[in-house]
Each structure stands twice: as C-alpha cells, then as structure tokens.
Amino acid sequence: MKNLRIGAQLALAAALTFGSLVAGCNRISGAAPEIKSEDDKTVYALGLLLGRNVATFNLTPRELEIVKTGLSDAVTKKKPLVEIDKYGPQVDALARKRGNEKAEQEKAKAKDLVAAAEKEPGAVKTPSGFVFKSTRAGTGAQPEAADRVKVHYEGRLSDGTVFDSSIKRGEPAVFPLNGVIKCWTEGVARMKVGEKATLTCPSDVAYGDQGRPPTIPGGATLIFDVELLDVMKAPPVSDTPPPAAAPSPHAAPSPHGAH
C-alpha cells in the first residue's frame, strides 16, 4: 500500500510538464513540438497543471533536466537509474525541505515589503503586523467580525502577480468576515461601506508557512486592494434551539484567495 502513495508522488514529481517531456524527446531533431490540434493544446495544459503541482520543489535547471530524464525513462520503460523503493520515500522529505526553504526566503523578502508599505502616507501598521492604508474614504456602515460583507478585491503576490480578483470576474464576493484570513478579518473591520483600502499581509496573518500551493507560496506576503460595498448584519442569536430536523446551513461563499 505504501508504494501506491510513493508512486503517485513520484509520478507527480517526475511529470513536471508534458510539454517538457515532448521537448526532451525531440532533442534529436532539435525542434520544439508544434502545438496545433485541440488535443495538443489539452496535453500542453496537462503539462502546465502538473508543473504547478510540483512548484514546491523549486527545481533548478539542472534538476529539471534530471526530472525529464526520469520521466522519459519511465515512459519508454528503460531501466531506472535509481531504486524507486529506496528513493521514492525521500520525495516527501525533499518537498518539505524545499518548501520550508522557500517559505523562509519569502518571509525575508516580506520585511522590506512591509517596511516600505508602512512608510506610505496614511499607512498604519497594526498590532498584529499587517499594514492598512485607506485609499478612499467611506461613509457607510462599519462591519463587525460576525457580519457578512460584500467586497470587490484584487490579491497580489510580492512580485506583483495577481492571484485572485473579483474585479476580473465581474462579481463581488460575499462572505462572513470571521471566516477569512486574520488580515482580512481585522483589516476590513476597519473600513466603512464605500471605502477602498490596501492591506499588506505578512504570512503569519495570511496563509503561514504552508501557503496555498500552487497559487500562493508558503511564507508569502500578500497585498490586497479591497473595496467594501455592503455590510449584512448577522442574524440575532436565538435562545430557542433549532428543530432536530433542521438542515445544515450552506457554507458562505468567500474569495478564492482569502479563505
């Protein structure tokens, strides 16, 4: 049974991208594969998805070539260069090691990022460590942690990569304020309806060392531009218990990048 889990992890680690495999198999001709048909595009997309799922390994160019070799040998049924029973169990350990190293690098970068955000006019560094900056005043209601809020937002990594945006989707997000990351719970609670703000969120008030791979790396500081559109007060707590047959409430929707 243990080999099933090991085999699945190895398959994922080895199959870095299907596009890379095809490119590796075309070394004789020296030409990259042409992506023409719908099947070609789908196979290429499969490669992208596999590649994202092994981002935790932070492979060097040399290691990428080794992965291609392992993948090619497996597909062409060549004799493996290593014993899979010996080295397969080490895949998880390597993923954890590389993930921890990457998280420490991200947190080191965050110090300068947070310090720069704190120096911007009107910015405030909160006791919990994130930086709040109002960019447009609001005049409406101010939410409490138990309330539901409607917002438009965009989330970026420290390098400017947008990982989630309700604005691009064209649909505001509605969610309970106490059901998201701490930076959001505290930050949006500072806002009034109609207000816009930028939240600079270190990992310890966001997704921690684990991140949300492959979109958000471990240790990442996140920057959110948020517009508070509406506040829906939580219903009053009743002293009367619900009927035994009452259905469970559905989970409230929440932004993809701010769970």
PDB file of C-alpha atoms in Angstrom:
ATOM      1  CA  MET A   1       0.000   0.000   0.000  1.00  0.00           C
ATOM      2  CA  LYS A   2       2.795   2.436   0.793  1.00  0.00           C
ATOM      3  CA  ASN A   3       4.101   2.121  -2.762  1.00  0.00           C
ATOM      4  CA  LEU A   4       0.796   3.475  -4.090  1.00  0.00           C
ATOM      5  CA  ARG A   5       1.338   6.779  -2.296  1.00  0.00           C
ATOM      6  CA  ILE A   6       5.019   6.844  -3.146  1.00  0.00           C
ATOM      7  CA  GLY A   7       4.305   6.023  -6.764  1.00  0.00           C
ATOM      8  CA  ALA A   8       1.734   8.780  -7.043  1.00  0.00           C
ATOM      9  CA  GLN A   9       4.134  11.335  -5.584  1.00  0.00           C
ATOM     10  CA  LEU A  10       6.908  10.237  -7.891  1.00  0.00           C
ATOM     11  CA  ALA A  11       4.634  10.378 -10.887  1.00  0.00           C
ATOM     12  CA  LEU A  12       3.693  13.922  -9.975  1.00  0.00           C
ATOM     13  CA  ALA A  13       7.258  14.990  -9.338  1.00  0.00           C
ATOM     14  CA  ALA A  14       8.542  13.306 -12.487  1.00  0.00           C
ATOM     15  CA  ALA A  15       5.806  14.544 -14.771  1.00  0.00           C
ATOM     16  CA  LEU A  16       6.862  18.155 -14.361  1.00  0.00           C
ATOM     17  CA  THR A  17       5.317  19.133 -17.664  1.00  0.00           C
ATOM     18  CA  PHE A  18       4.132  17.134 -20.594  1.00  0.00           C
ATOM     19  CA  GLY A  19       5.446  19.922 -22.767  1.00  0.00           C
ATOM     20  CA  SER A  20       8.906  19.382 -21.266  1.00  0.00           C
ATOM     21  CA  LEU A  21       8.662  15.672 -21.986  1.00  0.00           C
ATOM     22  CA  VAL A  22       7.867  16.271 -25.622  1.00  0.00           C
ATOM     23  CA  ALA A  23      10.622  18.844 -25.876  1.00  0.00           C
ATOM     24  CA  GLY A  24      13.055  16.366 -24.313  1.00  0.00           C
ATOM     25  CA  CYS A  25      12.031  13.622 -26.717  1.00  0.00           C
ATOM     26  CA  ASN A  26      12.617  15.961 -29.652  1.00  0.00           C
ATOM     27  CA  ARG A  27      16.258  16.587 -28.822  1.00  0.00           C
ATOM     28  CA  ILE A  28      17.308  14.534 -31.818  1.00  0.00           C
ATOM     29  CA  SER A  29      15.598  16.921 -34.216  1.00  0.00           C
ATOM     30  CA  GLY A  30      16.428  19.934 -32.048  1.00  0.00           C
ATOM     31  CA  ALA A  31      12.944  21.318 -32.634  1.00  0.00           C
ATOM     32  CA  ALA A  32      10.283  22.161 -30.093  1.00  0.00           C
ATOM     33  CA  PRO A  33       6.927  20.484 -30.720  1.00  0.00           C
ATOM     34  CA  GLU A  34       4.316  22.480 -32.587  1.00  0.00           C
ATOM     35  CA  ILE A  35       1.055  22.815 -30.721  1.00  0.00           C
ATOM     36  CA  LYS A  36      -1.687  22.760 -33.336  1.00  0.00           C
ATOM     37  CA  SER A  37      -4.636  20.484 -32.608  1.00  0.00           C
ATOM     38  CA  GLU A  38      -7.066  20.708 -29.734  1.00  0.00           C
ATOM     39  CA  ASP A  39      -5.517  17.518 -28.313  1.00  0.00           C
ATOM     40  CA  ASP A  40      -2.090  19.183 -28.485  1.00  0.00           C
ATOM     41  CA  LYS A  41      -3.405  22.145 -26.532  1.00  0.00           C
ATOM     42  CA  THR A  42      -5.078  19.922 -23.962  1.00  0.00           C
ATOM     43  CA  VAL A  43      -1.913  17.855 -23.463  1.00  0.00           C
ATOM     44  CA  TYR A  44       0.075  21.061 -23.093  1.00  0.00           C
ATOM     45  CA  ALA A  45      -2.435  22.287 -20.487  1.00  0.00           C
ATOM     46  CA  LEU A  46      -1.939  18.971 -18.659  1.00  0.00           C
ATOM     47  CA  GLY A  47       1.760  19.764 -18.550  1.00  0.00           C
ATOM     48  CA  LEU A  48       1.100  23.208 -17.096  1.00  0.00           C
ATOM     49  CA  LEU A  49      -1.094  21.732 -14.376  1.00  0.00           C
ATOM     50  CA  LEU A  50       1.484  19.093 -13.475  1.00  0.00           C
ATOM     51  CA  GLY A  51       4.193  21.723 -13.391  1.00  0.00           C
ATOM     52  CA  ARG A  52       2.231  23.902 -10.994  1.00  0.00           C
ATOM     53  CA  ASN A  53       1.733  20.973  -8.671  1.00  0.00           C
ATOM     54  CA  VAL A  54       5.462  20.432  -8.228  1.00  0.00           C
ATOM     55  CA  ALA A  55       6.295  24.104  -7.720  1.00  0.00           C
ATOM     56  CA  THR A  56       7.084  23.295  -4.071  1.00  0.00           C
ATOM     57  CA  PHE A  57      10.278  21.530  -5.171  1.00  0.00           C
ATOM     58  CA  ASN A  58      11.767  24.775  -6.579  1.00  0.00           C
ATOM     59  CA  LEU A  59      13.769  22.806  -9.118  1.00  0.00           C
ATOM     60  CA  THR A  60      16.976  24.208 -10.578  1.00  0.00           C
ATOM     61  CA  PRO A  61      17.518  23.993 -14.369  1.00  0.00           C
ATOM     62  CA  ARG A  62      19.832  21.011 -13.784  1.00  0.00           C
ATOM     63  CA  GLU A  63      17.250  19.271 -11.606  1.00  0.00           C
ATOM     64  CA  LEU A  64      14.607  19.922 -14.226  1.00  0.00           C
ATOM     65  CA  GLU A  65      16.735  18.023 -16.734  1.00  0.00           C
ATOM     66  CA  ILE A  66      17.042  15.150 -14.258  1.00  0.00           C
ATOM     67  CA  VAL A  67      13.268  15.097 -13.875  1.00  0.00           C
ATOM     68  CA  LYS A  68      12.884  14.968 -17.653  1.00  0.00           C
ATOM     69  CA  THR A  69      15.265  12.016 -17.740  1.00  0.00           C
ATOM     70  CA  GLY A  70      13.313  10.145 -15.094  1.00  0.00           C
ATOM     71  CA  LEU A  71      10.033  10.843 -16.859  1.00  0.00           C
ATOM     72  CA  SER A  72      11.415   9.795 -20.220  1.00  0.00           C
ATOM     73  CA  ASP A  73      12.894   6.588 -18.781  1.00  0.00           C
ATOM     74  CA  ALA A  74       9.574   5.702 -17.148  1.00  0.00           C
ATOM     75  CA  VAL A  75       7.549   6.337 -20.310  1.00  0.00           C
ATOM     76  CA  THR A  76       9.981   4.466 -22.564  1.00  0.00           C
ATOM     77  CA  LYS A  77      10.378   1.692 -19.970  1.00  0.00           C
ATOM     78  CA  LYS A  78      14.125   1.995 -19.664  1.00  0.00           C
ATOM     79  CA  LYS A  79      15.882   0.550 -16.659  1.00  0.00           C
ATOM     80  CA  PRO A  80      15.673   3.094 -13.810  1.00  0.00           C
ATOM     81  CA  LEU A  81      18.924   4.707 -12.734  1.00  0.00           C
ATOM     82  CA  VAL A  82      17.905   4.523  -9.053  1.00  0.00           C
ATOM     83  CA  GLU A  83      15.932   2.107  -6.893  1.00  0.00           C
ATOM     84  CA  ILE A  84      12.429   3.505  -6.566  1.00  0.00           C
ATOM     85  CA  ASP A  85      11.817   1.654  -3.272  1.00  0.00           C
ATOM     86  CA  LYS A  86      14.865   3.370  -1.803  1.00  0.00           C
ATOM     87  CA  TYR A  87      14.463   6.897  -3.153  1.00  0.00           C
ATOM     88  CA  GLY A  88      10.683   7.088  -3.505  1.00  0.00           C
ATOM     89  CA  PRO A  89      10.143   7.646   0.239  1.00  0.00           C
ATOM     90  CA  GLN A  90      12.525  10.612   0.077  1.00  0.00           C
ATOM     91  CA  VAL A  91      10.245  12.611  -2.223  1.00  0.00           C
ATOM     92  CA  ASP A  92       8.012  13.836   0.595  1.00  0.00           C
ATOM     93  CA  ALA A  93      11.005  14.839   2.702  1.00  0.00           C
ATOM     94  CA  LEU A  94      12.530  16.777  -0.197  1.00  0.00           C
ATOM     95  CA  ALA A  95       9.236  18.574  -0.822  1.00  0.00           C
ATOM     96  CA  ARG A  96       9.039  19.615   2.838  1.00  0.00           C
ATOM     97  CA  LYS A  97      12.665  20.754   2.886  1.00  0.00           C
ATOM     98  CA  ARG A  98      12.348  22.803  -0.284  1.00  0.00           C
ATOM     99  CA  GLY A  99       9.006  24.213   0.850  1.00  0.00           C
ATOM    100  CA  ASN A 100      10.485  25.341   4.169  1.00  0.00           C
ATOM    101  CA  GLU A 101      13.452  26.933   2.413  1.00  0.00           C
ATOM    102  CA  LYS A 102      11.156  28.812   0.059  1.00  0.00           C
ATOM    103  CA  ALA A 103       8.959  29.981   2.930  1.00  0.00           C
ATOM    104  CA  GLU A 104      11.981  31.423   4.746  1.00  0.00           C
ATOM    105  CA  GLN A 105      13.025  33.258   1.571  1.00  0.00           C
ATOM    106  CA  GLU A 106       9.527  34.696   1.198  1.00  0.00           C
ATOM    107  CA  LYS A 107       9.441  35.846   4.814  1.00  0.00           C
ATOM    108  CA  ALA A 108      12.837  37.511   4.450  1.00  0.00           C
ATOM    109  CA  LYS A 109      11.544  39.483   1.462  1.00  0.00           C
ATOM    110  CA  ALA A 110       8.458  40.451   3.447  1.00  0.00           C
ATOM    111  CA  LYS A 111      10.412  42.562   5.925  1.00  0.00           C
ATOM    112  CA  ASP A 112      11.367  45.121   3.277  1.00  0.00           C
ATOM    113  CA  LEU A 113       7.917  44.960   1.689  1.00  0.00           C
ATOM    114  CA  VAL A 114       6.086  45.627   4.959  1.00  0.00           C
ATOM    115  CA  ALA A 115       8.560  48.359   5.942  1.00  0.00           C
ATOM    116  CA  ALA A 116       8.016  50.118   2.611  1.00  0.00           C
ATOM    117  CA  ALA A 117       4.231  49.840   2.902  1.00  0.00           C
ATOM    118  CA  GLU A 118       4.347  51.244   6.437  1.00  0.00           C
ATOM    119  CA  LYS A 119       6.173  54.368   5.219  1.00  0.00           C
ATOM    120  CA  GLU A 120       3.494  55.296   2.699  1.00  0.00           C
ATOM    121  CA  PRO A 121       1.417  58.373   3.610  1.00  0.00           C
ATOM    122  CA  GLY A 122      -1.621  57.444   5.670  1.00  0.00           C
ATOM    123  CA  ALA A 123      -0.500  53.851   6.235  1.00  0.00           C
ATOM    124  CA  VAL A 124      -0.836  52.234   9.663  1.00  0.00           C
ATOM    125  CA  LYS A 125       0.911  49.105  10.902  1.00  0.00           C
ATOM    126  CA  THR A 126      -1.471  47.199  13.156  1.00  0.00           C
ATOM    127  CA  PRO A 127      -0.557  45.361  16.367  1.00  0.00           C
ATOM    128  CA  SER A 128      -0.943  42.031  14.552  1.00  0.00           C
ATOM    129  CA  GLY A 129       1.652  43.086  11.973  1.00  0.00           C
ATOM    130  CA  PHE A 130      -0.182  43.918   8.743  1.00  0.00           C
ATOM    131  CA  VAL A 131      -0.257  47.353   7.126  1.00  0.00           C
ATOM    132  CA  PHE A 132      -3.576  49.107   6.487  1.00  0.00           C
ATOM    133  CA  LYS A 133      -3.841  52.062   4.113  1.00  0.00           C
ATOM    134  CA  SER A 134      -7.148  53.701   3.253  1.00  0.00           C
ATOM    135  CA  THR A 135      -7.136  54.925  -0.346  1.00  0.00           C
ATOM    136  CA  ARG A 136     -10.702  56.285  -0.471  1.00  0.00           C
ATOM    137  CA  ALA A 137     -12.882  57.259   2.468  1.00  0.00           C
ATOM    138  CA  GLY A 138     -16.233  55.618   3.082  1.00  0.00           C
ATOM    139  CA  THR A 139     -19.301  56.979   4.837  1.00  0.00           C
ATOM    140  CA  GLY A 140     -21.439  53.876   5.351  1.00  0.00           C
ATOM    141  CA  ALA A 141     -21.668  51.176   7.996  1.00  0.00           C
ATOM    142  CA  GLN A 142     -18.580  49.626   9.562  1.00  0.00           C
ATOM    143  CA  PRO A 143     -18.664  45.827   9.878  1.00  0.00           C
ATOM    144  CA  GLU A 144     -18.059  43.673  12.919  1.00  0.00           C
ATOM    145  CA  ALA A 145     -16.367  40.289  12.799  1.00  0.00           C
ATOM    146  CA  ALA A 146     -19.676  38.399  12.894  1.00  0.00           C
ATOM    147  CA  ASP A 147     -21.126  40.307   9.918  1.00  0.00           C
ATOM    148  CA  ARG A 148     -21.228  39.279   6.284  1.00  0.00           C
ATOM    149  CA  VAL A 149     -19.603  41.686   3.865  1.00  0.00           C
ATOM    150  CA  LYS A 150     -19.744  42.286   0.131  1.00  0.00           C
ATOM    151  CA  VAL A 151     -16.457  43.378  -1.406  1.00  0.00           C
ATOM    152  CA  HIS A 152     -14.567  43.799  -4.616  1.00  0.00           C
ATOM    153  CA  TYR A 153     -10.895  42.914  -4.279  1.00  0.00           C
ATOM    154  CA  GLU A 154      -7.681  42.018  -6.039  1.00  0.00           C
ATOM    155  CA  GLY A 155      -4.895  39.962  -4.447  1.00  0.00           C
ATOM    156  CA  ARG A 156      -1.239  40.171  -5.489  1.00  0.00           C
ATOM    157  CA  LEU A 157       1.991  38.427  -4.552  1.00  0.00           C
ATOM    158  CA  SER A 158       5.066  40.434  -3.601  1.00  0.00           C
ATOM    159  CA  ASP A 159       6.277  40.354  -7.227  1.00  0.00           C
ATOM    160  CA  GLY A 160       3.021  41.902  -8.445  1.00  0.00           C
ATOM    161  CA  THR A 161       1.457  38.689  -9.752  1.00  0.00           C
ATOM    162  CA  VAL A 162      -2.339  38.838  -9.433  1.00  0.00           C
ATOM    163  CA  PHE A 163      -3.501  35.512  -7.987  1.00  0.00           C
ATOM    164  CA  ASP A 164      -7.172  36.357  -7.488  1.00  0.00           C
ATOM    165  CA  SER A 165      -9.545  39.148  -8.462  1.00  0.00           C
ATOM    166  CA  SER A 166     -13.282  39.536  -8.056  1.00  0.00           C
ATOM    167  CA  ILE A 167     -12.937  42.599 -10.288  1.00  0.00           C
ATOM    168  CA  LYS A 168     -11.737  40.493 -13.213  1.00  0.00           C
ATOM    169  CA  ARG A 169     -14.526  38.002 -12.580  1.00  0.00           C
ATOM    170  CA  GLY A 170     -17.013  40.866 -12.603  1.00  0.00           C
ATOM    171  CA  GLU A 171     -18.763  39.608  -9.471  1.00  0.00           C
ATOM    172  CA  PRO A 172     -18.326  40.888  -5.908  1.00  0.00           C
ATOM    173  CA  ALA A 173     -17.540  38.368  -3.166  1.00  0.00           C
ATOM    174  CA  VAL A 174     -19.823  37.898  -0.162  1.00  0.00           C
ATOM    175  CA  PHE A 175     -18.552  36.110   2.946  1.00  0.00           C
ATOM    176  CA  PRO A 176     -18.602  36.130   6.768  1.00  0.00           C
ATOM    177  CA  LEU A 177     -15.842  38.423   7.967  1.00  0.00           C
ATOM    178  CA  ASN A 178     -14.752  35.990  10.669  1.00  0.00           C
ATOM    179  CA  GLY A 179     -14.363  33.194   8.106  1.00  0.00           C
ATOM    180  CA  VAL A 180     -11.317  34.533   6.258  1.00  0.00           C
ATOM    181  CA  ILE A 181      -7.645  35.157   6.989  1.00  0.00           C
ATOM    182  CA  LYS A 182      -6.845  37.313  10.019  1.00  0.00           C
ATOM    183  CA  CYS A 183      -5.535  40.187   7.909  1.00  0.00           C
ATOM    184  CA  TRP A 184      -8.919  40.408   6.207  1.00  0.00           C
ATOM    185  CA  THR A 185     -10.977  39.990   9.367  1.00  0.00           C
ATOM    186  CA  GLU A 186      -9.136  42.830  11.092  1.00  0.00           C
ATOM    187  CA  GLY A 187      -8.481  44.957   8.016  1.00  0.00           C
ATOM    188  CA  VAL A 188     -11.989  45.025   6.543  1.00  0.00           C
ATOM    189  CA  ALA A 189     -13.397  45.639  10.041  1.00  0.00           C
ATOM    190  CA  ARG A 190     -11.563  48.975   9.937  1.00  0.00           C
ATOM    191  CA  MET A 191     -13.414  50.043   6.794  1.00  0.00           C
ATOM    192  CA  LYS A 192     -16.750  51.752   6.142  1.00  0.00           C
ATOM    193  CA  VAL A 193     -19.031  50.996   3.214  1.00  0.00           C
ATOM    194  CA  GLY A 194     -17.751  52.877   0.184  1.00  0.00           C
ATOM    195  CA  GLU A 195     -14.158  52.813   1.396  1.00  0.00           C
ATOM    196  CA  LYS A 196     -11.199  51.419  -0.521  1.00  0.00           C
ATOM    197  CA  ALA A 197      -8.043  50.220   1.199  1.00  0.00           C
ATOM    198  CA  THR A 198      -4.826  48.332   0.604  1.00  0.00           C
ATOM    199  CA  LEU A 199      -3.898  45.547   3.020  1.00  0.00           C
ATOM    200  CA  THR A 200      -0.290  44.331   3.126  1.00  0.00           C
ATOM    201  CA  CYS A 201      -0.495  40.973   4.872  1.00  0.00           C
ATOM    202  CA  PRO A 202       2.589  39.071   6.138  1.00  0.00           C
ATOM    203  CA  SER A 203       2.267  35.303   6.085  1.00  0.00           C
ATOM    204  CA  ASP A 204       1.555  34.955   9.809  1.00  0.00           C
ATOM    205  CA  VAL A 205      -1.768  36.786   9.315  1.00  0.00           C
ATOM    206  CA  ALA A 206      -2.368  35.202   5.898  1.00  0.00           C
ATOM    207  CA  TYR A 207      -1.589  31.582   4.933  1.00  0.00           C
ATOM    208  CA  GLY A 208       1.508  30.900   7.041  1.00  0.00           C
ATOM    209  CA  ASP A 209       4.418  28.706   6.016  1.00  0.00           C
ATOM    210  CA  GLN A 210       2.098  26.304   4.195  1.00  0.00           C
ATOM    211  CA  GLY A 211       0.705  28.850   1.731  1.00  0.00           C
ATOM    212  CA  ARG A 212      -1.883  27.655  -0.773  1.00  0.00           C
ATOM    213  CA  PRO A 213       0.212  25.909  -3.463  1.00  0.00           C
ATOM    214  CA  PRO A 214       0.455  26.248  -6.340  1.00  0.00           C
ATOM    215  CA  THR A 215      -1.067  29.743  -6.300  1.00  0.00           C
ATOM    216  CA  ILE A 216       0.319  31.156  -3.058  1.00  0.00           C
ATOM    217  CA  PRO A 217       3.778  30.026  -1.909  1.00  0.00           C
ATOM    218  CA  GLY A 218       4.489  29.292   1.731  1.00  0.00           C
ATOM    219  CA  GLY A 219       5.618  32.313   3.731  1.00  0.00           C
ATOM    220  CA  ALA A 220       4.226  34.736   1.146  1.00  0.00           C
ATOM    221  CA  THR A 221       3.252  38.298   1.971  1.00  0.00           C
ATOM    222  CA  LEU A 222       0.047  39.213   0.152  1.00  0.00           C
ATOM    223  CA  ILE A 223      -1.227  42.611  -0.960  1.00  0.00           C
ATOM    224  CA  PHE A 224      -4.971  43.142  -1.316  1.00  0.00           C
ATOM    225  CA  ASP A 225      -6.819  46.105  -2.768  1.00  0.00           C
ATOM    226  CA  VAL A 226     -10.292  45.974  -1.209  1.00  0.00           C
ATOM    227  CA  GLU A 227     -13.473  47.972  -1.743  1.00  0.00           C
ATOM    228  CA  LEU A 228     -16.207  47.492   0.868  1.00  0.00           C
ATOM    229  CA  LEU A 229     -19.554  47.525  -0.938  1.00  0.00           C
ATOM    230  CA  ASP A 230     -22.033  46.462   1.728  1.00  0.00           C
ATOM    231  CA  VAL A 231     -22.428  45.047   5.235  1.00  0.00           C
ATOM    232  CA  MET A 232     -25.086  42.491   6.128  1.00  0.00           C
ATOM    233  CA  LYS A 233     -25.574  42.215   9.858  1.00  0.00           C
ATOM    234  CA  ALA A 234     -25.536  38.707  11.282  1.00  0.00           C
ATOM    235  CA  PRO A 235     -28.979  37.484  12.394  1.00  0.00           C
ATOM    236  CA  PRO A 236     -29.599  37.708  16.170  1.00  0.00           C
ATOM    237  CA  VAL A 237     -28.784  34.622  18.194  1.00  0.00           C
ATOM    238  CA  SER A 238     -31.936  32.825  19.294  1.00  0.00           C
ATOM    239  CA  ASP A 239     -32.300  31.232  22.709  1.00  0.00           C
ATOM    240  CA  THR A 240     -34.550  28.603  21.128  1.00  0.00           C
ATOM    241  CA  PRO A 241     -32.618  25.653  19.670  1.00  0.00           C
ATOM    242  CA  PRO A 242     -33.420  24.784  16.036  1.00  0.00           C
ATOM    243  CA  PRO A 243     -35.614  21.754  15.287  1.00  0.00           C
ATOM    244  CA  ALA A 244     -33.762  18.450  15.241  1.00  0.00           C
ATOM    245  CA  ALA A 245     -34.530  18.023  11.554  1.00  0.00           C
ATOM    246  CA  ALA A 246     -33.317  21.497  10.540  1.00  0.00           C
ATOM    247  CA  PRO A 247     -30.930  21.308   7.571  1.00  0.00           C
ATOM    248  CA  SER A 248     -27.347  22.431   7.950  1.00  0.00           C
ATOM    249  CA  PRO A 249     -26.665  25.899   6.513  1.00  0.00           C
ATOM    250  CA  HIS A 250     -24.614  26.062   3.350  1.00  0.00           C
ATOM    251  CA  ALA A 251     -21.091  27.390   3.643  1.00  0.00           C
ATOM    252  CA  ALA A 252     -20.943  31.063   2.835  1.00  0.00           C
ATOM    253  CA  PRO A 253     -19.013  31.980  -0.305  1.00  0.00           C
ATOM    254  CA  SER A 254     -15.649  33.597   0.226  1.00  0.00           C
ATOM    255  CA  PRO A 255     -12.919  34.977  -2.017  1.00  0.00           C
ATOM    256  CA  HIS A 256     -10.686  32.357  -3.586  1.00  0.00           C
ATOM    257  CA  GLY A 257      -7.508  33.956  -2.330  1.00  0.00           C
ATOM    258  CA  ALA A 258      -8.640  34.971   1.156  1.00  0.00           C
ATOM    259  CA  HIS A 259     -10.060  31.892   2.896  1.00  0.00           C
TER     260      HIS A 259
END
